[in-house]
PDB file of C-alpha atoms in Angstrom:
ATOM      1  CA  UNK A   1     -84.645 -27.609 -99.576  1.00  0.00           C
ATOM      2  CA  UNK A   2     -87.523 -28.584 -97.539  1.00  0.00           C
ATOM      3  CA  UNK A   3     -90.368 -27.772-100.473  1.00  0.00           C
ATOM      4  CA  UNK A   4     -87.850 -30.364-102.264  1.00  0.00           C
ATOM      5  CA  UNK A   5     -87.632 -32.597 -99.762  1.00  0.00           C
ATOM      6  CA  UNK A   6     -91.401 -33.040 -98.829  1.00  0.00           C
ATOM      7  CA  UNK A   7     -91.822 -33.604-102.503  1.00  0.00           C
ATOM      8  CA  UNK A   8     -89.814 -36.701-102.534  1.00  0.00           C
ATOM      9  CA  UNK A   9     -91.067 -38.352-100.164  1.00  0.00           C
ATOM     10  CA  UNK A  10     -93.543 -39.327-102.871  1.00  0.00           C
ATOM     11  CA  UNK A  11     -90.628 -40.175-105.127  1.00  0.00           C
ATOM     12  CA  UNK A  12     -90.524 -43.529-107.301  1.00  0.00           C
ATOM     13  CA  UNK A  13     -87.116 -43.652-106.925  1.00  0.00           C
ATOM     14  CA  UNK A  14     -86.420 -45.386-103.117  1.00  0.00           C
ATOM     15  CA  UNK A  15     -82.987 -43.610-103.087  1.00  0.00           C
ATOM     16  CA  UNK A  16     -84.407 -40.365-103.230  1.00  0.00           C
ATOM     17  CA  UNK A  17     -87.351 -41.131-100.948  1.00  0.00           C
ATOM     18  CA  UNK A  18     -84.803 -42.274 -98.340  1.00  0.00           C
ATOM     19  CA  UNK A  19     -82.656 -39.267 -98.884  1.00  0.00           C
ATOM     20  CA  UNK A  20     -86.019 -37.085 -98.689  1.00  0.00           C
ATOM     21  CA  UNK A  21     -86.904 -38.600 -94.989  1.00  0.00           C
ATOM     22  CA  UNK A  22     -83.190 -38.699 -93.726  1.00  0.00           C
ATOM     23  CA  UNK A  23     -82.922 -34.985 -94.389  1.00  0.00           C
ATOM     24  CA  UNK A  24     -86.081 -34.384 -92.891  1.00  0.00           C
ATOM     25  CA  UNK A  25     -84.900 -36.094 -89.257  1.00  0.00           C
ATOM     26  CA  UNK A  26     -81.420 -34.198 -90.108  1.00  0.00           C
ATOM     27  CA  UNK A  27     -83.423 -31.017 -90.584  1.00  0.00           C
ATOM     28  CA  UNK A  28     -85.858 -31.340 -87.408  1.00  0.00           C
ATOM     29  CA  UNK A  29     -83.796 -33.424 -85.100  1.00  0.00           C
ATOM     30  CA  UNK A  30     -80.340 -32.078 -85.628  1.00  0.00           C
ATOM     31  CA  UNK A  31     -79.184 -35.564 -85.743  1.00  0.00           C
ATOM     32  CA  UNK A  32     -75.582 -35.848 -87.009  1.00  0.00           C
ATOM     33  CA  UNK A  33     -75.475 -37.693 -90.860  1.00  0.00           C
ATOM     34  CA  UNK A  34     -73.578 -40.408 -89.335  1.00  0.00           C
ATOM     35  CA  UNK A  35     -70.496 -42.560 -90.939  1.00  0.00           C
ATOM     36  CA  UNK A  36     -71.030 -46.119 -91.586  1.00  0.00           C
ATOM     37  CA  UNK A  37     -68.540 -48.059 -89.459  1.00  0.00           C
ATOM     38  CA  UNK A  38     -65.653 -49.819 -91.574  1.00  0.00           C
ATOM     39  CA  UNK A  39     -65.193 -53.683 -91.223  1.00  0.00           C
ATOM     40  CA  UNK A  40     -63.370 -54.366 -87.909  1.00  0.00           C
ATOM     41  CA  UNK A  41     -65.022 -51.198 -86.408  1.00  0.00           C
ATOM     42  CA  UNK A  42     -67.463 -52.654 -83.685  1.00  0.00           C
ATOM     43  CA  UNK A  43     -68.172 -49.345 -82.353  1.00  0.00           C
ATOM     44  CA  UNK A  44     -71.869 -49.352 -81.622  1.00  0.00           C
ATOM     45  CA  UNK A  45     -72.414 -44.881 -82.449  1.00  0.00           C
ATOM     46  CA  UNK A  46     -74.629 -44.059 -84.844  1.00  0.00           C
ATOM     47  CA  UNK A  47     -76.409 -41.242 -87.122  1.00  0.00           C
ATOM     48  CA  UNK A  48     -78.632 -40.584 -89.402  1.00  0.00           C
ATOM     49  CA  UNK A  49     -77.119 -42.672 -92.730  1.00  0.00           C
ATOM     50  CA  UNK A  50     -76.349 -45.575 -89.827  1.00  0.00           C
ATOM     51  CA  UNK A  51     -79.335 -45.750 -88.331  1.00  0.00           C
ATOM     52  CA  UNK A  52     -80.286 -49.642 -88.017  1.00  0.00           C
ATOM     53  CA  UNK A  53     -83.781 -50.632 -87.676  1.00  0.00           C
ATOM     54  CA  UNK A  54     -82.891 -51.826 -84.094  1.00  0.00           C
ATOM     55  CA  UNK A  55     -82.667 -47.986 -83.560  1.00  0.00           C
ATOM     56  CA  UNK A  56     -86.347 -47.253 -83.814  1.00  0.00           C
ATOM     57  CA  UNK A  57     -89.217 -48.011 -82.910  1.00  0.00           C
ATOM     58  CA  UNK A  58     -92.778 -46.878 -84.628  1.00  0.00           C
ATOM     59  CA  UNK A  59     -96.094 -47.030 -83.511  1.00  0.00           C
ATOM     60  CA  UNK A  60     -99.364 -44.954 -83.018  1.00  0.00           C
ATOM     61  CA  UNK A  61    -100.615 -43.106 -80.088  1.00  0.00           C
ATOM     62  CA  UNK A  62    -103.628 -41.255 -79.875  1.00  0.00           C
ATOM     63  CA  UNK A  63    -104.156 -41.023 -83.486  1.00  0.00           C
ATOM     64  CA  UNK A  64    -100.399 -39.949 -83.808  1.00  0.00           C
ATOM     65  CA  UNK A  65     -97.306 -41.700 -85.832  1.00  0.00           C
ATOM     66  CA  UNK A  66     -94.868 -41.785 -83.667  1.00  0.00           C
ATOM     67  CA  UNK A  67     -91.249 -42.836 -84.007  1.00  0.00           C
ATOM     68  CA  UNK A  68     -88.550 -43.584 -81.265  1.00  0.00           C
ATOM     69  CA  UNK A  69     -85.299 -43.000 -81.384  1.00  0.00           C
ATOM     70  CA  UNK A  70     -82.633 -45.073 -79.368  1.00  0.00           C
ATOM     71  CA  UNK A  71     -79.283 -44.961 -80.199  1.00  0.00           C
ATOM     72  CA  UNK A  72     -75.379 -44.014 -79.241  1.00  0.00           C
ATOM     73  CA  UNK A  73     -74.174 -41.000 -80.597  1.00  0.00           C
ATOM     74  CA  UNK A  74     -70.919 -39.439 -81.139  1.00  0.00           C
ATOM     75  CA  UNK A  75     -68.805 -40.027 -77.708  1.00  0.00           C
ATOM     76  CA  UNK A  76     -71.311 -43.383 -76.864  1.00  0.00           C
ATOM     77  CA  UNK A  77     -74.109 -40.510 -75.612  1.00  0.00           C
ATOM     78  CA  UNK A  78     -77.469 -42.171 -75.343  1.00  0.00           C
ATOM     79  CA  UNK A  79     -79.860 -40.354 -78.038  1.00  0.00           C
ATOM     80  CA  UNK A  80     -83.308 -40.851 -77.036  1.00  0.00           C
ATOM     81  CA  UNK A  81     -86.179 -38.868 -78.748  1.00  0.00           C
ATOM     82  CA  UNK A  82     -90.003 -39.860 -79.147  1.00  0.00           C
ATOM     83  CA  UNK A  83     -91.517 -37.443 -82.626  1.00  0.00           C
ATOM     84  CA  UNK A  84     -94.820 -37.351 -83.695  1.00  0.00           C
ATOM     85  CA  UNK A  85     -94.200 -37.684 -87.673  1.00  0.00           C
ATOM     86  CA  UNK A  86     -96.423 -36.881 -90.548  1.00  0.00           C
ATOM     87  CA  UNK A  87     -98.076 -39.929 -92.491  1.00  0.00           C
ATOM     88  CA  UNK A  88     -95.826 -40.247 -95.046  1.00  0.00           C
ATOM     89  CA  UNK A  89     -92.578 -40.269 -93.391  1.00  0.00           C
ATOM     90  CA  UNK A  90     -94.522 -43.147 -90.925  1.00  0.00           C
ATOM     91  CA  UNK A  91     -95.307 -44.914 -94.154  1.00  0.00           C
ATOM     92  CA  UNK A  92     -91.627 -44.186 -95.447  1.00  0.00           C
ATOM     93  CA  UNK A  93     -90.241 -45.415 -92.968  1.00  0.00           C
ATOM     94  CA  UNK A  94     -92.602 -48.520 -92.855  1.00  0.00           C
ATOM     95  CA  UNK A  95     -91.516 -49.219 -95.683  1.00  0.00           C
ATOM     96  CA  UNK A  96     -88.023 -49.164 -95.394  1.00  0.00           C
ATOM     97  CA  UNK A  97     -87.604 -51.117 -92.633  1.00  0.00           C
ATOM     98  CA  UNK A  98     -89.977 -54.032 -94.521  1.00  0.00           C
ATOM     99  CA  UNK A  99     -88.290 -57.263 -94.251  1.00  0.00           C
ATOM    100  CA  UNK A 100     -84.965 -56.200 -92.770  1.00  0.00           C
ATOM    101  CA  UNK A 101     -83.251 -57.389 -89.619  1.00  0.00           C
ATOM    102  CA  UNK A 102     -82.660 -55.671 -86.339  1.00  0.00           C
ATOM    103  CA  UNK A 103     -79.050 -55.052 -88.034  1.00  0.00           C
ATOM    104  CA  UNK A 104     -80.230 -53.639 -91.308  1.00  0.00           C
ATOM    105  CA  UNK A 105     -80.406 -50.168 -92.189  1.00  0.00           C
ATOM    106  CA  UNK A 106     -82.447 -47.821 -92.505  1.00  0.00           C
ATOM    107  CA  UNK A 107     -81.306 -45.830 -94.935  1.00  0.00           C
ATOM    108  CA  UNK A 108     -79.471 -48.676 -97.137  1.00  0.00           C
ATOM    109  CA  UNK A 109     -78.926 -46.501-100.116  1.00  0.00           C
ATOM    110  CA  UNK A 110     -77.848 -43.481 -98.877  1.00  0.00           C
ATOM    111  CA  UNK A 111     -74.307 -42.829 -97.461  1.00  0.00           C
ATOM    112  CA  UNK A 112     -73.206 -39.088 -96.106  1.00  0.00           C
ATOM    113  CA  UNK A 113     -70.998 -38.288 -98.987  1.00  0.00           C
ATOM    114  CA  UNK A 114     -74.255 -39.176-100.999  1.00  0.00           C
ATOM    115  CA  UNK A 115     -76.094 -36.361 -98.934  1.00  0.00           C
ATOM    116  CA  UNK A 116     -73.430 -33.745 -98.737  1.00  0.00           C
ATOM    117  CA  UNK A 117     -73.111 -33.817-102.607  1.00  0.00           C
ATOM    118  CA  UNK A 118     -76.726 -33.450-103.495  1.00  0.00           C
ATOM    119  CA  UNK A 119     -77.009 -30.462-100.997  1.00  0.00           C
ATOM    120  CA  UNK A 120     -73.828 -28.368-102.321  1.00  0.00           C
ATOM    121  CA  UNK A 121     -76.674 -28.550-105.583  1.00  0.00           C
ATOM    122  CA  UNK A 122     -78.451 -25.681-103.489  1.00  0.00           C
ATOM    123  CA  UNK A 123     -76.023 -23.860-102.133  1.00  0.00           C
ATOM    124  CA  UNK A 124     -71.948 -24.361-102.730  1.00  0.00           C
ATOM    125  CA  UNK A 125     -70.493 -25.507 -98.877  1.00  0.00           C
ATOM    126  CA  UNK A 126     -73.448 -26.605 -97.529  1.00  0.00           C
ATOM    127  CA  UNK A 127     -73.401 -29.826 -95.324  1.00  0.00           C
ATOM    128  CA  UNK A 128     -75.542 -31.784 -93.177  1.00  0.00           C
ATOM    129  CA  UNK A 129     -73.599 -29.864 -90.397  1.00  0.00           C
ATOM    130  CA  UNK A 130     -74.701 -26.722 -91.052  1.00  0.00           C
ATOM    131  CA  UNK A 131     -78.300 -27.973 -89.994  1.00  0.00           C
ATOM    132  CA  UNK A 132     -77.277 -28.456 -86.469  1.00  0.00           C
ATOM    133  CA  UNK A 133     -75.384 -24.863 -86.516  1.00  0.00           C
ATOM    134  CA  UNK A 134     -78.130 -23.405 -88.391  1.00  0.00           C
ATOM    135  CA  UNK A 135     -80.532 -24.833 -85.024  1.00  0.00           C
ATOM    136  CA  UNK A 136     -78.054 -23.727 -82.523  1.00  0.00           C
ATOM    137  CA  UNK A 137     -78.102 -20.398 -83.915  1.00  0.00           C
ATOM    138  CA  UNK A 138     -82.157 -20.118 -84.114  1.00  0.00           C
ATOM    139  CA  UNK A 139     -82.868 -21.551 -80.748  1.00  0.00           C
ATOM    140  CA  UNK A 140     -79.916 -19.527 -78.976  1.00  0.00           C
ATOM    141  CA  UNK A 141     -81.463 -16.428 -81.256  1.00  0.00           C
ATOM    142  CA  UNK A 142     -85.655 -16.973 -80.116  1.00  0.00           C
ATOM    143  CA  UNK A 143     -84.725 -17.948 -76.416  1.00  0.00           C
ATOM    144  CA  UNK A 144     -82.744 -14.300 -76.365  1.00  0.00           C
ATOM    145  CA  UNK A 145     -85.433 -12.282 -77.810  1.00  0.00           C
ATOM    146  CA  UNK A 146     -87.808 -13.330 -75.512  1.00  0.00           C
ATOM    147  CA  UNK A 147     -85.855 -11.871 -72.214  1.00  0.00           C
ATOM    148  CA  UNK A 148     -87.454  -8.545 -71.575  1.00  0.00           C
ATOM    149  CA  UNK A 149     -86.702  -7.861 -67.987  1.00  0.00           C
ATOM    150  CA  UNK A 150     -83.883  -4.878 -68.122  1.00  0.00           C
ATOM    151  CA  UNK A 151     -83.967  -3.989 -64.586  1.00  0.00           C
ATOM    152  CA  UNK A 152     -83.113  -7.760 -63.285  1.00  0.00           C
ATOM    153  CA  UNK A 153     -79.881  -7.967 -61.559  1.00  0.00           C
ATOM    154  CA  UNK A 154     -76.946  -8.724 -63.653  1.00  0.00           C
ATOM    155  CA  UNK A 155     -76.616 -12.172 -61.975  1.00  0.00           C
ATOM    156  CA  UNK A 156     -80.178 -13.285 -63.235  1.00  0.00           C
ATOM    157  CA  UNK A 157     -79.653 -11.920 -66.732  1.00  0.00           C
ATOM    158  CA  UNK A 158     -76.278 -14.132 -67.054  1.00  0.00           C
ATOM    159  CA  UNK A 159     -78.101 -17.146 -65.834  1.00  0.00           C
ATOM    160  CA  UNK A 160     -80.729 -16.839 -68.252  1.00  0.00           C
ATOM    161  CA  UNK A 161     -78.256 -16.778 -71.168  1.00  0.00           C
ATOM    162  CA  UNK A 162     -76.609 -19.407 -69.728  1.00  0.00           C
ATOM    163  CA  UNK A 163     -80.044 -21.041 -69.593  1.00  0.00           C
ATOM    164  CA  UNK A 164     -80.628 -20.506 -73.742  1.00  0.00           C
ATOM    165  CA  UNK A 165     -76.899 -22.024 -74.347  1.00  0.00           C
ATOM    166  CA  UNK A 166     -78.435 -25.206 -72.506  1.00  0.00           C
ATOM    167  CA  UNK A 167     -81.518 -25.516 -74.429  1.00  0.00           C
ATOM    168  CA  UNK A 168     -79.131 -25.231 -76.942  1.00  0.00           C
ATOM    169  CA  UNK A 169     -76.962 -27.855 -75.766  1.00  0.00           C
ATOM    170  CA  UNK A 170     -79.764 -30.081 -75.276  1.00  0.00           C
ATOM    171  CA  UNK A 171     -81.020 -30.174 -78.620  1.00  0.00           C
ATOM    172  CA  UNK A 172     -77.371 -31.129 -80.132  1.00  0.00           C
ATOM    173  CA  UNK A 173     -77.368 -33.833 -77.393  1.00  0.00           C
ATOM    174  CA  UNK A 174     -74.061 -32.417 -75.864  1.00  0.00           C
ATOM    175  CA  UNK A 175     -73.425 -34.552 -72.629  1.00  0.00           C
ATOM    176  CA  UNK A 176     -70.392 -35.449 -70.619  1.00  0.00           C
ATOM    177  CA  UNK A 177     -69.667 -38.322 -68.779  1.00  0.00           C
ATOM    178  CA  UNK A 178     -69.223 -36.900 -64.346  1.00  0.00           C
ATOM    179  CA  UNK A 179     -67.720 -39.397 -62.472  1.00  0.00           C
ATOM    180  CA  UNK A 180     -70.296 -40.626 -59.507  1.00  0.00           C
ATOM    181  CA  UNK A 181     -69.229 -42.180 -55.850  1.00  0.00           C
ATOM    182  CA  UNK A 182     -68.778 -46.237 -56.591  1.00  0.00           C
ATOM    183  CA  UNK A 183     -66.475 -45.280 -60.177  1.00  0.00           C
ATOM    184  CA  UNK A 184     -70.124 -44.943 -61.799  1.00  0.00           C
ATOM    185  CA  UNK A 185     -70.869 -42.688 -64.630  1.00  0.00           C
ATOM    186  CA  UNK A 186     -73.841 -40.075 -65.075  1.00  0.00           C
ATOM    187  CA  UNK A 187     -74.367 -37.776 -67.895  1.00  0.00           C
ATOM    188  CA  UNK A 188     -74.644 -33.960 -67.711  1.00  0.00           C
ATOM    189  CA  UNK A 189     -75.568 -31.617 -70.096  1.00  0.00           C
ATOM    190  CA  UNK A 190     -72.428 -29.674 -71.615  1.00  0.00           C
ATOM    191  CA  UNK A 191     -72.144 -26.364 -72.528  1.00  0.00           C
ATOM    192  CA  UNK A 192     -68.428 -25.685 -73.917  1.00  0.00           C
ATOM    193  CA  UNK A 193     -69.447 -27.338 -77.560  1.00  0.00           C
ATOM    194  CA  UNK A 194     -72.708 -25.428 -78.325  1.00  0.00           C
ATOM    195  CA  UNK A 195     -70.841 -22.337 -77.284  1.00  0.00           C
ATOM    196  CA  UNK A 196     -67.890 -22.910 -78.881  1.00  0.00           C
ATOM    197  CA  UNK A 197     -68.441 -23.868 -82.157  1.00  0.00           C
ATOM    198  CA  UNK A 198     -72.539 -23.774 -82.980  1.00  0.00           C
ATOM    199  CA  UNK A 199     -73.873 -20.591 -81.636  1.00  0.00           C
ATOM    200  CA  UNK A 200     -72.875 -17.618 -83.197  1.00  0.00           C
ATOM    201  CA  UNK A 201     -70.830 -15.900 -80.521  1.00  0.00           C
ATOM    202  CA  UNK A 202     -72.528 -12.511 -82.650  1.00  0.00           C
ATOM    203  CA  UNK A 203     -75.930 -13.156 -81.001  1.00  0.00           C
ATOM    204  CA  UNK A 204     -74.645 -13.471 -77.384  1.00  0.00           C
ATOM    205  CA  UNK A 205     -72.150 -10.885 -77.815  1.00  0.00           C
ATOM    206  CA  UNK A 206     -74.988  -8.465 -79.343  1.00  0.00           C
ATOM    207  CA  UNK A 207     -77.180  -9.477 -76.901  1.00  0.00           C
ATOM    208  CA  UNK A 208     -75.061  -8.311 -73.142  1.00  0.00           C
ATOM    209  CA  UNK A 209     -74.146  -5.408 -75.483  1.00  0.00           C
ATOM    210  CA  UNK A 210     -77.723  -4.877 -75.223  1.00  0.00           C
ATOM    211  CA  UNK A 211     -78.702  -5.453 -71.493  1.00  0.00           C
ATOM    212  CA  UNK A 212     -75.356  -4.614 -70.362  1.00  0.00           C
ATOM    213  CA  UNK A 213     -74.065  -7.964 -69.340  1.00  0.00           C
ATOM    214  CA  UNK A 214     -70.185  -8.254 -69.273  1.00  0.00           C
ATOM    215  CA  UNK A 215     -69.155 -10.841 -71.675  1.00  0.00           C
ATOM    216  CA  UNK A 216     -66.589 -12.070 -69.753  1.00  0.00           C
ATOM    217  CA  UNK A 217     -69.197 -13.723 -67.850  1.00  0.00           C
ATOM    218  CA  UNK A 218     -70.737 -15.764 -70.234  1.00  0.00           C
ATOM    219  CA  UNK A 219     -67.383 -16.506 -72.741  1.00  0.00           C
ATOM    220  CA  UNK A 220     -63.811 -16.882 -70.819  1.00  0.00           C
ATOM    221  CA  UNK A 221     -60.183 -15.410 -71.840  1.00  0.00           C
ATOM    222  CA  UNK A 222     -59.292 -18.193 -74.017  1.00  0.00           C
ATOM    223  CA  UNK A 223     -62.647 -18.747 -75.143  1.00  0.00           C
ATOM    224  CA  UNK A 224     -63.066 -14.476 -76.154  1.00  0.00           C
ATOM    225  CA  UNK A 225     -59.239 -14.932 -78.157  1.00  0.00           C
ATOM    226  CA  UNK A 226     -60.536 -17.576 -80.171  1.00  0.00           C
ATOM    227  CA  UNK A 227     -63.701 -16.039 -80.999  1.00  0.00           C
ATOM    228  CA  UNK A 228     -62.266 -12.017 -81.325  1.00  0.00           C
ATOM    229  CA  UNK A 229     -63.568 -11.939 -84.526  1.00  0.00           C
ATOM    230  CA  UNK A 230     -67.456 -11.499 -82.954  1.00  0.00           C
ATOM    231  CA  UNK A 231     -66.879  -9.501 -79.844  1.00  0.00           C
ATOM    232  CA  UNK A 232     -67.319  -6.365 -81.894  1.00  0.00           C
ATOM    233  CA  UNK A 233     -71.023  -6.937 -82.841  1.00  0.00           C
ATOM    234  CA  UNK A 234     -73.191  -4.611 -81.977  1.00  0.00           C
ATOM    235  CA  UNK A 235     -76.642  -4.473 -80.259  1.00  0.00           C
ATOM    236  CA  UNK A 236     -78.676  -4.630 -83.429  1.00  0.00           C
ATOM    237  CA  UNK A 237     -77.070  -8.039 -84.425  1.00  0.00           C
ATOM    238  CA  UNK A 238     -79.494 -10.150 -85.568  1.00  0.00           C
ATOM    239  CA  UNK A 239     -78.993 -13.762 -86.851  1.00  0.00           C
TER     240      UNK A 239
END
């Protein structure tokens, strides 16, 4: 998928050069694909497919492209992300955005149902979701394998899986509105989704298997019965 996509971003077609670069920022950011709103809907969220060129921003720094993300996400969370691209998805974009308004889009000839089909061509179920598991898994899998300290105490081992599910978390954008003195709102990072229903519960299970962590510290009751399928893996799981 991404020898294909790279390809087209030298496409003549502008459909499939658009497709090539939105799957790229699905791919790296683990941006959702992002409905287009229906007529009425004056909801402000956004992803990938309804990105509006009010949403970025592109310019060079230090002999870098860079492009800046500013948006609302699923839930009205604030996604804000500055990426150094390569030259061709600068000039892609570039030339996309060429004589549109602050209220056009970015990708005008894509729509998600548009992506979804053309990636169940490579594999039957895919979706742009599985992207953002896929991530979830592979970040939550390298921050694990790094940990090599067996005789730490049991309470620092827990907090540095807890740890990984946040870096997790973090790269999903999963925030929650906590209510502030005044009836103001700030935004935490949130665990319970990345945990839940991106990470493989395998690799955390497999993992206090290994350095003899209960897992009723890291998962809860409820959360263990939904998820009894995985608490069986063993220490050699591997995602």
């Amino acid at each position: 998928i991404r020898e294909q996509y790279r390809m087209d971003f030298k496409a003549d077609e502008e459909k499939i050069r658009q497709r090539a670069v939105a799957l790229y920022f699905i791919d790296t950011l683990g941006i959702r694909v992002g409905n287009r709103k229906k007529e009425g809907n004056t909801s402000e969220t956004a992803g990938c497919c309804s990105l509006r060129k009010k949403h970025l921003k592109l310019y060079k720094e230090n002999n870098n492209q860079v492009v800046e993300f500013d948006f609302l996400c699923k839930g009205s969370i604030r996604y804000y992300n500055q990426i150094s691209v390569e030259k061709i998805v600068y000039s892609n974009l570039q030339r996309f955005l060429k004589n549109k308004s602050d209220e056009g889009y970015v990708f005008d000839r894509l729509s998600p149902t548009h992506l979804n089909t053309y990636l169940k061509t490579f594999m039957d179920g895919l979706t742009t979701k599985v992207f953002r598991t896929y991530h979830a898994c592979r970040i939550m899998q390298q921050e694990l394998d790094k940990f090599t300290r067996a005789k730490r105490h049991e309470s620092y081992k827990i907090g540095y899986c807890k740890k990984s599910i946040k870096l997790v978390a973090i790269f999903l954008n999963h925030q929650r509105a906590v209510a502030e003195k005044g009836g103001n709102k700030k935004f935490e990072t949130s665990l319970t989704s990345a945990k839940l229903y991106y990470i493989d519960p395998r690799i955390v299970v497999a993992w206090c298997t290994k350095w003899c962590v209960p897992i009723e510290n890291i998962y809860s009751t409820s959360q263990r019965e939904k998820l009894l399928w995985a608490m069986t893996a063993d220490a050699d799981f591997k995602f």
